[in-house]
Coordinates of C-alpha atoms in Angstrom, one line a residue:
Chain A
R6 CA 134.1 159.3 86.8
K7 CA 132.1 161.0 84.0
E8 CA 129.8 163.8 85.0
V9 CA 126.9 162.2 83.3
E10 CA 126.8 158.5 82.6
Q11 CA 124.5 156.4 80.5
D12 CA 124.4 152.7 79.4
P13 CA 125.2 152.9 75.7
G14 CA 123.0 149.9 74.8
P15 CA 121.8 149.0 72.3
F16 CA 118.5 148.1 73.9
N17 CA 116.7 145.9 71.4
V18 CA 113.0 145.6 72.2
P19 CA 110.0 144.3 70.4
E20 CA 107.2 146.7 69.4
G21 CA 104.8 147.3 72.2
A22 CA 107.4 146.6 74.9
T23 CA 108.1 148.9 77.8
V24 CA 111.7 150.0 78.2
A25 CA 113.5 152.1 80.8
F26 CA 116.8 154.0 80.7
N27 CA 118.7 155.4 83.6
C28 CA 121.3 158.2 83.7
T29 CA 123.5 159.1 86.7
Y30 CA 125.1 162.4 87.3
S31 CA 127.9 163.3 89.6
N32 CA 127.3 166.9 90.5
S33 CA 124.9 167.2 93.4
A34 CA 124.4 170.9 92.5
S35 CA 122.9 170.1 89.2
Q36 CA 119.5 171.8 88.8
S37 CA 118.1 171.1 85.4
F38 CA 117.6 167.8 83.7
F39 CA 116.4 166.9 80.2
W40 CA 116.1 164.0 77.9
Y41 CA 116.9 164.6 74.2
R42 CA 116.4 162.3 71.3
Q43 CA 119.0 162.1 68.5
D44 CA 118.3 160.3 65.2
C45 CA 121.1 159.1 63.1
R46 CA 123.0 162.0 61.5
K47 CA 120.5 164.5 62.9
E48 CA 120.8 167.1 65.7
P49 CA 119.5 166.4 69.2
K50 CA 115.9 167.4 69.8
L51 CA 114.3 167.9 73.2
L52 CA 112.1 165.0 74.2
M53 CA 111.2 166.2 77.7
S54 CA 112.4 168.2 80.6
V55 CA 112.6 166.3 83.9
Y56 CA 111.0 167.8 87.0
S57 CA 111.5 167.0 90.6
S58 CA 107.9 165.6 90.9
G59 CA 108.3 163.5 87.7
N60 CA 106.4 164.1 84.6
E61 CA 104.7 162.3 81.8
D62 CA 104.1 163.0 78.2
G63 CA 102.0 160.4 76.5
R64 CA 104.0 157.2 76.4
F65 CA 107.0 158.8 78.0
T66 CA 107.6 159.2 81.7
A67 CA 110.6 160.9 83.3
Q68 CA 111.7 160.7 86.9
L69 CA 114.3 162.4 89.0
N70 CA 115.9 160.9 92.0
R71 CA 118.1 163.6 93.7
A72 CA 119.1 161.4 96.6
S73 CA 120.7 158.8 94.3
Q74 CA 121.5 161.4 91.6
Y75 CA 119.9 159.7 88.7
I76 CA 117.1 160.4 86.2
S77 CA 115.1 157.9 84.3
L78 CA 113.1 157.6 81.1
L79 CA 110.3 155.1 80.7
I80 CA 108.9 154.4 77.3
R81 CA 105.6 152.4 77.2
D82 CA 104.2 150.7 74.1
S83 CA 107.3 151.1 72.1
K84 CA 106.9 152.1 68.4
L85 CA 109.3 151.5 65.6
S86 CA 109.7 155.2 65.3
D87 CA 111.1 155.3 68.9
S88 CA 114.3 153.9 67.5
A89 CA 116.9 156.5 68.2
T90 CA 119.7 157.5 70.7
Y91 CA 118.4 159.0 73.9
L92 CA 120.7 161.6 75.5
C93 CA 120.6 162.5 79.1
V94 CA 121.4 166.2 79.7
V95 CA 122.3 167.9 83.0
G96 CA 122.6 171.6 83.6
N97 CA 123.9 173.5 86.6
T98 CA 122.1 176.8 87.2
G99 CA 124.7 179.6 87.6
T100 CA 127.3 177.8 85.5
Y101 CA 127.2 177.5 81.8
K102 CA 127.5 173.9 80.8
Y103 CA 124.8 171.5 79.8
I104 CA 126.6 168.2 80.1
F105 CA 125.5 165.5 77.7
G106 CA 125.7 161.8 78.3
T107 CA 127.0 159.7 75.5
G108 CA 123.5 158.4 74.9
T109 CA 121.6 155.1 75.0
R110 CA 120.7 153.5 71.7
L111 CA 117.3 152.0 71.4
K112 CA 116.2 149.7 68.6
V113 CA 112.5 148.8 68.4
L114 CA 112.0 145.6 66.4
A115 CA 109.0 144.7 64.4
Chain B
G950 CA 114.4 183.2 63.0
A951 CA 112.2 180.3 63.9
G952 CA 115.1 178.0 64.8
V953 CA 118.9 177.9 65.1
S954 CA 120.4 178.3 61.7
Q955 CA 123.9 177.0 60.8
S956 CA 126.0 177.4 57.7
P957 CA 127.5 175.8 55.8
S958 CA 125.6 172.6 56.3
N959 CA 128.4 170.6 54.7
K960 CA 132.0 171.6 54.2
V961 CA 134.8 169.6 52.7
T962 CA 138.2 171.2 53.1
E963 CA 141.8 170.3 52.5
K964 CA 144.1 169.8 55.4
G965 CA 145.8 173.0 56.5
K966 CA 143.0 175.3 55.3
D967 CA 141.0 177.6 57.6
V968 CA 137.2 177.2 57.9
E969 CA 134.5 179.4 59.3
L970 CA 131.3 178.0 60.6
R971 CA 128.4 180.3 61.3
C972 CA 125.5 180.1 63.7
D973 CA 122.4 182.3 63.9
P974 CA 120.6 181.6 67.2
I975 CA 116.9 181.8 67.9
S976 CA 115.9 185.5 68.2
G977 CA 116.0 186.6 71.8
H978 CA 118.2 183.8 73.1
T979 CA 121.1 185.2 75.1
A980 CA 123.0 182.0 75.5
L981 CA 124.8 180.3 72.6
Y982 CA 126.7 177.0 72.7
W983 CA 129.0 175.2 70.3
Y984 CA 129.4 171.4 70.6
R985 CA 131.3 169.0 68.4
Q986 CA 130.2 165.4 67.7
S987 CA 132.5 162.9 65.9
L988 CA 130.8 160.0 64.2
G989 CA 129.3 157.6 66.7
Q990 CA 130.5 159.7 69.6
G991 CA 128.9 161.9 72.2
L992 CA 128.6 165.6 72.3
E993 CA 131.8 167.5 73.2
F994 CA 131.3 170.9 74.7
L995 CA 133.5 173.6 73.0
I996 CA 132.4 177.0 74.2
Y997 CA 129.4 179.0 75.2
F998 CA 128.5 182.7 75.0
Q999 CA 126.4 184.8 77.3
G1000 CA 125.7 187.8 75.2
N1001 CA 128.9 188.5 73.4
S1002 CA 131.1 187.2 76.2
A1003 CA 132.7 183.8 76.3
P1004 CA 133.5 183.3 80.0
D1005 CA 135.1 179.9 79.5
K1006 CA 137.0 178.8 76.4
S1007 CA 138.6 175.7 78.0
G1008 CA 136.5 173.3 75.9
L1009 CA 138.2 174.4 72.7
P1010 CA 140.5 171.5 71.6
S1011 CA 143.5 173.7 70.7
D1012 CA 144.5 177.2 69.9
R1013 CA 143.6 176.6 66.3
F1014 CA 140.0 176.9 67.4
S1015 CA 138.4 180.3 68.1
A1016 CA 134.9 181.7 68.3
E1017 CA 133.3 185.0 68.5
R1018 CA 129.8 186.4 68.8
T1019 CA 128.7 189.9 67.7
G1020 CA 125.7 191.9 68.5
G1021 CA 124.5 189.2 70.9
S1022 CA 123.4 187.2 67.9
V1023 CA 125.4 185.5 65.2
S1024 CA 128.4 183.5 66.2
T1025 CA 131.4 182.3 64.1
L1026 CA 133.5 179.3 65.0
T1027 CA 136.9 179.4 63.2
I1028 CA 139.2 176.5 62.8
Q1029 CA 142.7 177.4 61.5
R1030 CA 145.0 175.0 59.8
T1031 CA 142.5 172.2 59.8
Q1032 CA 143.5 168.6 60.6
Q1033 CA 141.8 165.4 59.7
E1034 CA 140.9 164.9 63.4
D1035 CA 138.8 168.0 63.1
S1036 CA 136.3 166.2 60.9
A1037 CA 133.0 166.1 62.8
V1038 CA 129.7 167.7 63.0
Y1039 CA 129.7 171.1 64.7
L1040 CA 126.5 171.8 66.5
C1041 CA 125.3 175.2 67.6
A1042 CA 122.6 175.6 70.2
S1043 CA 120.9 178.5 71.9
S1044 CA 118.8 179.0 75.0
F1045 CA 117.0 181.9 76.5
Q1046 CA 119.1 181.8 79.6
V1047 CA 122.2 179.8 80.6
S1048 CA 121.9 176.3 81.9
S1049 CA 118.3 176.5 83.1
D1050 CA 116.3 176.5 80.0
T1051 CA 115.8 174.2 77.1
I1052 CA 118.5 174.4 74.5
Y1053 CA 117.7 174.1 70.9
F1054 CA 120.1 172.8 68.3
G1055 CA 120.8 173.8 64.7
E1056 CA 121.1 171.0 62.2
G1057 CA 124.9 171.2 62.4
S1058 CA 127.8 171.9 60.1
W1059 CA 129.3 168.7 58.8
L1060 CA 133.0 169.2 58.3
T1061 CA 135.3 166.8 56.5
V1062 CA 139.0 167.5 56.3
V1063 CA 140.7 165.6 53.5

């Protein structure tokens, strides 16, 4: 089983739609969680950190479920510019690795 | 600097040649990471540095790969006797501390071995 797993997609959604991605992780000791966005042939860029209480940034909401060991990302009112690959990242405090999922590809259609 | 800086941004090399890729992390960041990403694939962890030390090098694909970091700042990833399967983008990232802080990526060094 991979340490971090994501549905690769693609998720094709119309503009204005709400879309949600999940990411599961296998190490129960994981302590830090992030969502990164990666555009084609570009480096990953931080979208948002994921906190235990959940957090929201504009149209984006991230949730953490420690009991089931998954994190989620919800995008409301999708824009064409949201089209990208969304990477789930898990870090274990005290170790060194940030483990990246392989990403979920989103296409927002006009 | 303001961000993670990598050089060269693009490198085309002949099979069998050695290449050096450089990373200059964000000032003050103690942790530095190297990842590799082949076209259409996920990120593959290679190595990380805490200061000048690399506690775990097990992510390096073979003994042709090596990395060092000097002065707690600049890092160099060296690939000896390059092979075509080494073609990928090599991404460097840094963070203030290890595994608990946001990591910031450079734009990558795109390596093509012909």
